[in-house]
Structures are given as C-alpha cells and as structure tokens.
Coordinates of C-alpha atoms and ligand atoms in Angstrom, one line a residue:
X83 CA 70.0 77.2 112.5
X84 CA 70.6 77.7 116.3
X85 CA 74.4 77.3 116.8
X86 CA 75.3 78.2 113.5
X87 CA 76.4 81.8 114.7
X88 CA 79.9 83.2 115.2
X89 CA 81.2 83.2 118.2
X90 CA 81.1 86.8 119.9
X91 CA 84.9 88.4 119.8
X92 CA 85.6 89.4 123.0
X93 CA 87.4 92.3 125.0
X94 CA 91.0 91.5 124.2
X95 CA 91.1 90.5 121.0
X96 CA 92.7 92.3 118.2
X97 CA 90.3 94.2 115.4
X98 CA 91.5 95.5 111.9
X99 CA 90.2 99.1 110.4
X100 CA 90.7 99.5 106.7
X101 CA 90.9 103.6 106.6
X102 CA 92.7 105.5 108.7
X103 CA 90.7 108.7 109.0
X104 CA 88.7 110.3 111.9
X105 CA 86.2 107.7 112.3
X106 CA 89.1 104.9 112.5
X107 CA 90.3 107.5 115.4
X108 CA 87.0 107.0 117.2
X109 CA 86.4 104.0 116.6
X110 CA 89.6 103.0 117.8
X111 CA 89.1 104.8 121.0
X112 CA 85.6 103.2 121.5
X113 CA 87.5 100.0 121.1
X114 CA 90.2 100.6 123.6
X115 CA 87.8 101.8 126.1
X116 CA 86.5 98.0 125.9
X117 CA 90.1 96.3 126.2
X118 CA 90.4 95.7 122.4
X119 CA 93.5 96.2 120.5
X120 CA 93.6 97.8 116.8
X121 CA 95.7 97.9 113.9
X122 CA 94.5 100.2 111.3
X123 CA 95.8 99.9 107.4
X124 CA 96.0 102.7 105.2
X125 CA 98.3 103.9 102.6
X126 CA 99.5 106.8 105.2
X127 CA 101.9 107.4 107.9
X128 CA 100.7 109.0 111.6
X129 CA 97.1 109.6 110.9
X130 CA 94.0 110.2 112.9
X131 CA 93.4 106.4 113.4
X132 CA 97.0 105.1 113.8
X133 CA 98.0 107.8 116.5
X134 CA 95.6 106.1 118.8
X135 CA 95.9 102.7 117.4
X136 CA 98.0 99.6 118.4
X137 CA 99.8 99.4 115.2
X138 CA 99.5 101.2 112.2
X139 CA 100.1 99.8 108.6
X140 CA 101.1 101.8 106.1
X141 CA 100.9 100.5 102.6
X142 CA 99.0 100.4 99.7
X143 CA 95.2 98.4 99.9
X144 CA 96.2 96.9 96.2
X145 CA 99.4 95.1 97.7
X146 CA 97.4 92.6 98.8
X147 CA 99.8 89.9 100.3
X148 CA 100.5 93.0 102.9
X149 CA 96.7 93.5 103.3
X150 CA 96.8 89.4 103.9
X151 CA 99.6 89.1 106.4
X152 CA 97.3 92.5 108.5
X153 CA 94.3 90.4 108.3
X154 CA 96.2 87.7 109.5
X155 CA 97.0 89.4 112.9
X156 CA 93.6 90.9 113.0
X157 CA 89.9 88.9 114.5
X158 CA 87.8 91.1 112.3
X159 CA 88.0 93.5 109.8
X160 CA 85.5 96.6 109.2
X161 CA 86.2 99.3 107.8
X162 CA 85.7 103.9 108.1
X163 CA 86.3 104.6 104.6
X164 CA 84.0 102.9 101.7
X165 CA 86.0 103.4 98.4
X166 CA 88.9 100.7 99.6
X167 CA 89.2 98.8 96.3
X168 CA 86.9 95.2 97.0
X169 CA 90.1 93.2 96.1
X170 CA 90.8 94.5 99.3
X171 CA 88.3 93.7 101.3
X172 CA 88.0 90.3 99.4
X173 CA 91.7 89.5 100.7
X174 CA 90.9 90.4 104.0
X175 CA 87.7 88.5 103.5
X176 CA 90.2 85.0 102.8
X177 CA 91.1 85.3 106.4
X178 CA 88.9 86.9 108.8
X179 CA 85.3 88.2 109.1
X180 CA 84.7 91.5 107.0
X181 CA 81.7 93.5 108.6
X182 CA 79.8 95.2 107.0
X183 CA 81.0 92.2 104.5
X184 CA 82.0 92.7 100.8
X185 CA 78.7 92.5 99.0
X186 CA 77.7 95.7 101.0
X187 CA 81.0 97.6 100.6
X188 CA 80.5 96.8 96.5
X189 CA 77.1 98.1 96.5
X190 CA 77.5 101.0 98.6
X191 CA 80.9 102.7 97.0
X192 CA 78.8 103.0 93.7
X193 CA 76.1 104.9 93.3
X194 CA 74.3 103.7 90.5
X195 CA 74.3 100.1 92.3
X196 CA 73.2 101.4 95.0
X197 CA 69.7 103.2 93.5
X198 CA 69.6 100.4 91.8
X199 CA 69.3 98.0 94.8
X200 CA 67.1 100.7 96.4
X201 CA 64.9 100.7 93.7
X202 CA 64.4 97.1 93.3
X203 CA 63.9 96.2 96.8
X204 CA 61.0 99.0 96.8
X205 CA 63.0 101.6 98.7
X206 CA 62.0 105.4 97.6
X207 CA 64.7 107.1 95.6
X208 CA 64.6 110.0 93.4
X209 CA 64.0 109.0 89.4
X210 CA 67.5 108.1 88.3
X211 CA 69.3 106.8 85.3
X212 CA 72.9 105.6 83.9
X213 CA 75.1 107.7 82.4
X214 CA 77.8 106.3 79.7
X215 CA 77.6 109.7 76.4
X216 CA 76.2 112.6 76.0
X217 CA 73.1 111.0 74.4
X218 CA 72.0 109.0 77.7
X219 CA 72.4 112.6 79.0
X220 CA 70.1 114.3 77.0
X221 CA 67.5 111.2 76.9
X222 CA 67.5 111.8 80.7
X223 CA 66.8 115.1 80.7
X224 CA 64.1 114.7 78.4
X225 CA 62.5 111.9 80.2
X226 CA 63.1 112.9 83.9
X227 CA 63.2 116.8 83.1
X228 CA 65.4 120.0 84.6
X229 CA 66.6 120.7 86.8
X230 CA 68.8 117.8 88.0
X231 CA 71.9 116.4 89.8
X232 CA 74.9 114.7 87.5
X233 CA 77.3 112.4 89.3
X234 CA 79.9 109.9 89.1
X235 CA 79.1 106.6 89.9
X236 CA 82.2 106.0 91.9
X237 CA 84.4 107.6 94.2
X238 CA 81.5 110.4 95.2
X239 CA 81.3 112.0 98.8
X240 CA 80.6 115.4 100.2
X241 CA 79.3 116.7 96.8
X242 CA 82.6 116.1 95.1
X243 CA 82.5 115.0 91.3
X244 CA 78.5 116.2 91.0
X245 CA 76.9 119.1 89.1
X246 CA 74.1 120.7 88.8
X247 CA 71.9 120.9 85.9
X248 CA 69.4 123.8 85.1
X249 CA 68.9 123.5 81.6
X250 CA 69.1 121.9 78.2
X251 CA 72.0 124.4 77.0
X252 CA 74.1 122.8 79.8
X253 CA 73.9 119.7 78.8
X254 CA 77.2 119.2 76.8
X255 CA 79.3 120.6 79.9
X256 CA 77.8 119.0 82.1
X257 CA 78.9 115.5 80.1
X258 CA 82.4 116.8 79.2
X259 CA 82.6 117.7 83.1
X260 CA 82.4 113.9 83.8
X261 CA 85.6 113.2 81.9
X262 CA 84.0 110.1 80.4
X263 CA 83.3 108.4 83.9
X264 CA 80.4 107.1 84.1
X265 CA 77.4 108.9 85.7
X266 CA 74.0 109.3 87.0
X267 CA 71.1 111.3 86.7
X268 CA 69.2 112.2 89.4
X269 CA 65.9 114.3 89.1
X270 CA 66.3 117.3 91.4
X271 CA 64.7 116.8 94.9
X272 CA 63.2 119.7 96.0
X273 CA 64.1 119.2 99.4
X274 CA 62.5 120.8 102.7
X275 CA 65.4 118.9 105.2
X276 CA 67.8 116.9 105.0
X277 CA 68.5 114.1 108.1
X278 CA 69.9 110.7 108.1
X279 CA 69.8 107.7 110.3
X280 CA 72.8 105.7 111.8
X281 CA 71.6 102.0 112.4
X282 CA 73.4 98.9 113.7
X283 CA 72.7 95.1 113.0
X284 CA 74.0 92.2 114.7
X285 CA 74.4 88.9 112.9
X286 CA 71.5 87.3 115.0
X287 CA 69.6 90.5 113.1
X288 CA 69.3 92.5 116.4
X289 CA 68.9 95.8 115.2
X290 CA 69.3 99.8 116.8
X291 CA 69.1 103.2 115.4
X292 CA 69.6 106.1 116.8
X293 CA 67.6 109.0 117.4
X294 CA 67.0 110.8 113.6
X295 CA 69.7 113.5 113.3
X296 CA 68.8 116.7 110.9
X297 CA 71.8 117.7 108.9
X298 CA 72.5 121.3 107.3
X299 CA 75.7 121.7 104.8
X300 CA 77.4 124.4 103.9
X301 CA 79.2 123.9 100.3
X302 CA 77.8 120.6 100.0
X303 CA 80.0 119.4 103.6
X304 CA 78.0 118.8 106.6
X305 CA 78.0 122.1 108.4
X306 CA 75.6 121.7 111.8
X307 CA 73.7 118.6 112.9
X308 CA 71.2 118.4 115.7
X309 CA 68.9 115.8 116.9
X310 CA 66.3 115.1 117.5
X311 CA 65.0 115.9 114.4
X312 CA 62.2 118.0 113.7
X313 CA 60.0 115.3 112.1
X314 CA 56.4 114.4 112.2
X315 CA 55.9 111.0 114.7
X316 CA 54.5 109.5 111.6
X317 CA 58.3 110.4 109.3
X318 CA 60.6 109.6 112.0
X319 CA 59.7 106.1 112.2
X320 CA 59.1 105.7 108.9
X321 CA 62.5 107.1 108.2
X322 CA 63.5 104.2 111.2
X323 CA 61.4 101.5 109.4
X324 CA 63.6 102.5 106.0
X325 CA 66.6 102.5 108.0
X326 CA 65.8 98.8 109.2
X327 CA 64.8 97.3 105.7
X328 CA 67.5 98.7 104.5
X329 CA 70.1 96.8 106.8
X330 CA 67.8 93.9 106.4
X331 CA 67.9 93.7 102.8
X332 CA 71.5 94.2 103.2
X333 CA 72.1 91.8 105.6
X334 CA 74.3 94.6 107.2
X335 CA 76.5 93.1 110.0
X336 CA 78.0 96.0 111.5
X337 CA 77.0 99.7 111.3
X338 CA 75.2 101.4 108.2
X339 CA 74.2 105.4 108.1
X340 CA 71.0 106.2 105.6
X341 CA 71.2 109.5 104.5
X342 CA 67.2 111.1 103.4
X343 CA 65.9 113.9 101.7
X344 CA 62.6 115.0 103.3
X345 CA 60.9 116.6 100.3
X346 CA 58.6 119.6 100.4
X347 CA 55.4 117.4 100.2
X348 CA 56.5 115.4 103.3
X349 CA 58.0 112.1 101.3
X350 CA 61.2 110.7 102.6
X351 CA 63.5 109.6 99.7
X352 CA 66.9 107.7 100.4
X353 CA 69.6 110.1 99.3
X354 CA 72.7 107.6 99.9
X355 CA 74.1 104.7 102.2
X356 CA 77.3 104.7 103.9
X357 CA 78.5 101.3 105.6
X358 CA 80.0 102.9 108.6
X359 CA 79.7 105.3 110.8
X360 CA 78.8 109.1 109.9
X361 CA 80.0 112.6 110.6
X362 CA 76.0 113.4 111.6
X363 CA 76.7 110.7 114.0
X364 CA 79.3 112.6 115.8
X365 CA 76.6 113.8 118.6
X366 CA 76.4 110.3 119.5
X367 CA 79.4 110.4 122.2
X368 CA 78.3 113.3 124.3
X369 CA 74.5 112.9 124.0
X370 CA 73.7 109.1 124.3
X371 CA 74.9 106.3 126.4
X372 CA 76.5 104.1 123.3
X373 CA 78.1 106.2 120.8
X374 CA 78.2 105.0 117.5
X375 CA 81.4 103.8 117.6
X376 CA 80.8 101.9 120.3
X377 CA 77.6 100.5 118.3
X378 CA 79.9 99.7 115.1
X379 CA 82.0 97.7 117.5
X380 CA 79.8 96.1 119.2
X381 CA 77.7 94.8 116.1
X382 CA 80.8 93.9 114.4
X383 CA 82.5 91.3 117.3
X384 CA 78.7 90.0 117.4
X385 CA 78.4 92.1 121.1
X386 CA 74.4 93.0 122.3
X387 CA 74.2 96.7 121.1
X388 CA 73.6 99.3 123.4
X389 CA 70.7 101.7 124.0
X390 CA 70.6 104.9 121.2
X391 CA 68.5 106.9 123.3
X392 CA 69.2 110.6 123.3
X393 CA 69.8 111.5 126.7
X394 CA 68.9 115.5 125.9
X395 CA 69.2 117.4 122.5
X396 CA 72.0 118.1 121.3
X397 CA 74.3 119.6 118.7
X398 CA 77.2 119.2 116.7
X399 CA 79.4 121.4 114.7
X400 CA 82.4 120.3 112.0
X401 CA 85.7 122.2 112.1
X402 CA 86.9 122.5 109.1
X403 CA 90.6 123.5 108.3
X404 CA 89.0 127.2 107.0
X405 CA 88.6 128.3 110.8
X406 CA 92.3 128.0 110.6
X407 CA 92.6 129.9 108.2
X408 CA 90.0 132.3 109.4
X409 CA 92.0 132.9 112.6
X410 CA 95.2 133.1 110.9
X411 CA 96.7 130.4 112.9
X412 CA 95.5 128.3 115.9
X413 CA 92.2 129.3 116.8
X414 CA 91.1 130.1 120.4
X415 CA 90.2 126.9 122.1
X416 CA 90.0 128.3 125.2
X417 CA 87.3 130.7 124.1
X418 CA 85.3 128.0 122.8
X419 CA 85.1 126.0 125.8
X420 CA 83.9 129.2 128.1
X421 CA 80.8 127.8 127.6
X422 CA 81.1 124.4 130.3
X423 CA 78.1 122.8 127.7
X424 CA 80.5 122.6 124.9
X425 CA 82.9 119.3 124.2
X426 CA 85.7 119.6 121.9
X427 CA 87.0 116.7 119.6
X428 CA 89.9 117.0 117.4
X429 CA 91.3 114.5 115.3
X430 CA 95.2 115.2 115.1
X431 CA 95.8 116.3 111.8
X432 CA 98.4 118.2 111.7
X433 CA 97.9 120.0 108.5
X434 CA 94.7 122.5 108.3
X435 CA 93.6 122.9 104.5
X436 CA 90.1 124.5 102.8
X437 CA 87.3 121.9 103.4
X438 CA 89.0 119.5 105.6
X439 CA 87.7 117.6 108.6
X440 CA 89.6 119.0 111.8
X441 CA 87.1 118.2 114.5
X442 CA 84.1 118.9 115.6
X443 CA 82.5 120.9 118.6
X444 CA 79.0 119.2 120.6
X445 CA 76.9 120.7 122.8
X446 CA 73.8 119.2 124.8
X447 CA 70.8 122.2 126.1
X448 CA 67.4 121.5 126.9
X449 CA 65.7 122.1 122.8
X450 CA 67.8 121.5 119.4
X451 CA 67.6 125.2 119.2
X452 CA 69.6 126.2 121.8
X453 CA 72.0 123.4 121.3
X454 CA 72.4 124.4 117.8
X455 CA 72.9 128.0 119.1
X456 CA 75.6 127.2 121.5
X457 CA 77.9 124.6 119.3
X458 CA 77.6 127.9 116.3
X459 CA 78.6 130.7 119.1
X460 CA 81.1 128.1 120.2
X461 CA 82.7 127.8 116.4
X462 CA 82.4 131.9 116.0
X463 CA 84.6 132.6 119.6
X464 CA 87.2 130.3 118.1
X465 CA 88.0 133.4 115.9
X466 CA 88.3 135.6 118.6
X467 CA 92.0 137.1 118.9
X468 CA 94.1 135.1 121.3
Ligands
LIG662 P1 75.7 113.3 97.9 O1 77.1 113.3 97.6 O2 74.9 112.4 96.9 O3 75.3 113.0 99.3 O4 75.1 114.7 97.6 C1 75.6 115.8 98.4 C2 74.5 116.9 98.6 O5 74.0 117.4 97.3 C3 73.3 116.3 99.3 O6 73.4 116.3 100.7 C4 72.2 117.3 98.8 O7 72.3 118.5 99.5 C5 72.6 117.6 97.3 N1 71.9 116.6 96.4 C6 72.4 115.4 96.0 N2 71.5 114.8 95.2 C7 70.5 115.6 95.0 C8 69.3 115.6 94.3 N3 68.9 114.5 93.5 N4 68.4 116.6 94.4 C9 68.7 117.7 95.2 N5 69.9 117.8 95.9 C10 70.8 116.8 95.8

C-alpha cells in the first residue's frame, strides 16, 4: 500500500550494531562517513566496533532489559554477528526496527533451517538430512552415500564444529564428535569453485548485488578472494538471480551474503547464508563506488542503494594472527605497502592468536590474476625482517 513504508532514517540519527567485531568496525566507519552515530552492544570491552563507535555497550545479549534500554537510544538495530541469541533481537525488535529482522536471523544461525527453507522454496542445495543418534547417521549415509560433511546445526562458521566423513567405519566418531548436538548431513559436493554473492534489499524491495566474488580457503578460513569471478555469463547471473530470490523469499531488509559451491558439472548449489555483510565482501571498499558497508547501511535506514559496479579487478587477502606469529612479532607494514596498489585495513585487535581475523590486504590491477598476485606478494613481504 503506497505510504505504508517507513520513513527513511536519515544522516544524523543514531543506529544500533549487535556484534562488535570487524564488520561492526566497518560498518561503523561507513556510517560515520554519512553523519550517523553508533552504539555497538557486545558482551566485550574496546573492540573492533566500539573503538570507532559512538558508544560502546558492554554486557551480556541475554540481560535483556540492558539490550532494551540500548535499543531505546538507537533508530535501528542490525546486526555483524548471526548467533546473537533471538531473545535478543526480539527485545530489540519491542522497540526499534531490526534489519535484517528476526525471522531471518532465526533461520540463518541454524543450519538445518536454513536447507530446509532452501529446499522448500526450490533453491539448489546439496541432499541433506537431520541429525539427532547415531542411527539417523548411519540411515544417512546409507541413503545419501560417502563421502560427506557432518555439522552442527547451530553455532557453525569458518568450518568450525564440521567433519568429514569417508567411510562407514567412521561413522560412530564422527556422532560421538558431535557431543549429542544436533547435526546435519550433507552429501559431499565435489566442488570446482567456490564464490558467493553479497546482495542488498530495501524495504520498497529495491534490490543490488555486487559483482560475484571467487573465494579460496585455507583450513576451512577464507584465505584470498578476487572478483570478478571466473564464471560462465550464463552462472554469474544465475548465481545473481539465486541471490535475488533468495532475499525475496526472505523478505531481507538489509544486507544478505549467499555463499555457492560451483560443482564440477557446472551446477551452482547454495552452500550457506549469512545476514550481513561478508569477509569476501572486503574488496568492496577499494574496488567499487559503495562498499558493502555502505550498502548494509543504506538498505537498513531505507536509503536508495548505491551502484556495486566493480570499478577494476581486484583482490583481497585476510591477515590472520599466524603472520604474527610468522614474523615473530609485528610484521613489516611498510614492506607491504611498497607496492602503491596495495591498501591495508586492520581492525585493532590488540591480541594476535592462530586463525584470527587481523585485517586484510586489497589490491586493484588490470586482470584477477595479477590482483591476486599482488595482495599474495603483499602478505609474503610482511615476513620480511624489519
Ligand atoms: P561452512 O561452514 O558450511 O561454510 O563450510 C566451510 C567449508 O567447508 C566450505 O567453504 C567448503 O569448503 C567445505 N564444505 C562445507 N560443506 C561441504 C559439502 N557439503 N561438500 C563439500 N565441501 C563442503
């Protein structure tokens, strides 16, 4: 119904982050640029997001008269981290706007739900089934065959709480390794690429996504992303059509990354969905006009989105706390950046550990190739002796 819509939230209002981490950070600062003010809620003290925020809450997301009184101070809510508990989000939800809103968030943070919604609403997913004893597991097997993926429903990201299984004899492990969460089973994809598409909708259903990034990982955490992908004509907008019935079936206001498998014989199948932003996405604020943060903003305060166009290839590679380590201290920024193509983006974590997201190095060339060349020698001179 015409007039029925929210008004737009405009440049000077206050916006609430649940999740405090480096896409909070981002966010925030795509935020600021526009004259908004933030105040991000987490459990934690001086983190990524609250270092560049207006005001940072720290308390737990189930105190939930705390989560009321931030929502009261707040215009909108969204969100950077999925697994907030939806008693959170429902709070929030009692006072202000959540975008993406709850229903998304609850489907999205458990896997099983989520093939499940796929499934039904004709989206391609691998052949999948629940999990709850070891007799489900070897029913599975039996039916979908070896080998396959084993994961928790909940609480799953970067590979963590999933196994592989290659044959029958594994079976019992592999259910004893669940520790009587509940799981899925996945048939194994037999993949050829992996990419993923990070797509915007506004609540008058405009809709963006941005160019289709390819993703390689290295111990199941993105390693190197480029774009644009190197897809057929015919799979990249298929794998932008997915995107939009996706969001659409969804009714995603706000930001939503699909993650794909592109499988040997060609077939995209929808890995996973994630209701924010992405770490494939990162590429986004050196190679195209609106970043994705700036997207997620705009599609969450009801703004017009901006254009997604790449404006050349480009590259992006994680830092993760091992180059720390690597270098035996702080490695050699300096060296990095010999190389005037390269943009550096670190997210103020103070402590490096194995596996953890420090920042992230982007670099734009004429082909993927040589942007993917220069972000890697990039990452390797950061080991060079200071
Ligand atoms: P996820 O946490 O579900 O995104 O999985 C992490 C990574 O594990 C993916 O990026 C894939 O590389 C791999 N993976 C997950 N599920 C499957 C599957 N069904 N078949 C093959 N590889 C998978």
């Amino acid at each position: 119904m015409p007039g029925s819509l929210p008004p737009p939230i405009l440049p000077g209002a206050t916006l609430g982050v649940l999740g405090s981490g480096q896409l909070g950070r981002m966010f925030t600062i795509a935020a600021r640029q526009l004259g908004y003010r933030v105040q991000i809620y987490s459990p934690d003290t001086d983190t990524p997001a609250g270092q560049v925020g207006d005001v940072e809450v720290a308390a737990p997301y189930e105190d939930l008269e705390r989560v009321r009184e931030f929502a009261r101070a707040v215009q909108v809510v969204t969100f950077e981290f999925e697994n907030v508990p939806s008693a959170t989000s429902r709070a929030c939800a009692e006072v202000v706007p959540v975008r993406p809103d709850g229903e998304v968030l609850h489907i999205t943070q458990h896997r099983l739900r989520e093939k499940t919604f796929l499934a039904e609403n004709g989206f391609p997913v691998t052949p999948f089934r629940r999990i709850t004893s070891l007799a489900d597991l070897e029913a599975a097997a039996r039916d979908l065959g070896l080998p396959a993926v084993l994961k928790t429903a909940s609480f799953g990201y970067d590979g963590k709480g999933q196994q592989m299984i290659r044959r029958p004899e594994d079976l019992p492990s592999a259910w004893s390794g669940l520790n009587g969460a509940e799981g899925i089973f996945e048939a194994f994809v037999d993949f050829a690429k992996e990419v993923s598409v990070v797509a915007a909708r506004t609540a008058e259903g405009q809709f963006a996504a941005f160019p289709v990034f390819e993703n390689t990982h290295a111990h199941h955490i993105l390693d190197v992303t480029f774009a644009p992908a190197h897809l057929t004509e015919a799979q990249t907008q298929e794998a932008v059509r997915l995107a939009q019935g996706i969001l659409e079936a969804l009714k995603v206001v706000g930001l939503l990354t699909v993650e794909l498998f592109v499988a040997r014989d060609g077939r995209l199948l929808v890995n996973e969905l994630a209701p924010r932003t992405h770490n494939s996405g990162h590429l986004t604020l050196d190679a195209c006009a609106t970043s994705q943060f700036e997207q997620q903003l705009r599609a969450v305060c009801g703004l017009p989105l901006g254009q997604t166009q790449l404006r050349q290839p480009a590259a992006m590679a994680n830092l993760l706390g091992d180059v720390w380590l690597q270098a035996g201290g702080t490695p050699n920024w300096a060296a990095a950046l010999e190389d005037p193509d390269i943009k550096l983006h670190l997210y103020g974590k103070a402590e490096a550990r194995r596996g953890r997201k420090m920042g992230h190095l982007t670099a734009v060339a004429a082909t993927p190739e040589e942007a993917v060349a220069k972000v890697r020698q990039a990452r390797d001179r950061l080991l060079r002796a200071l």
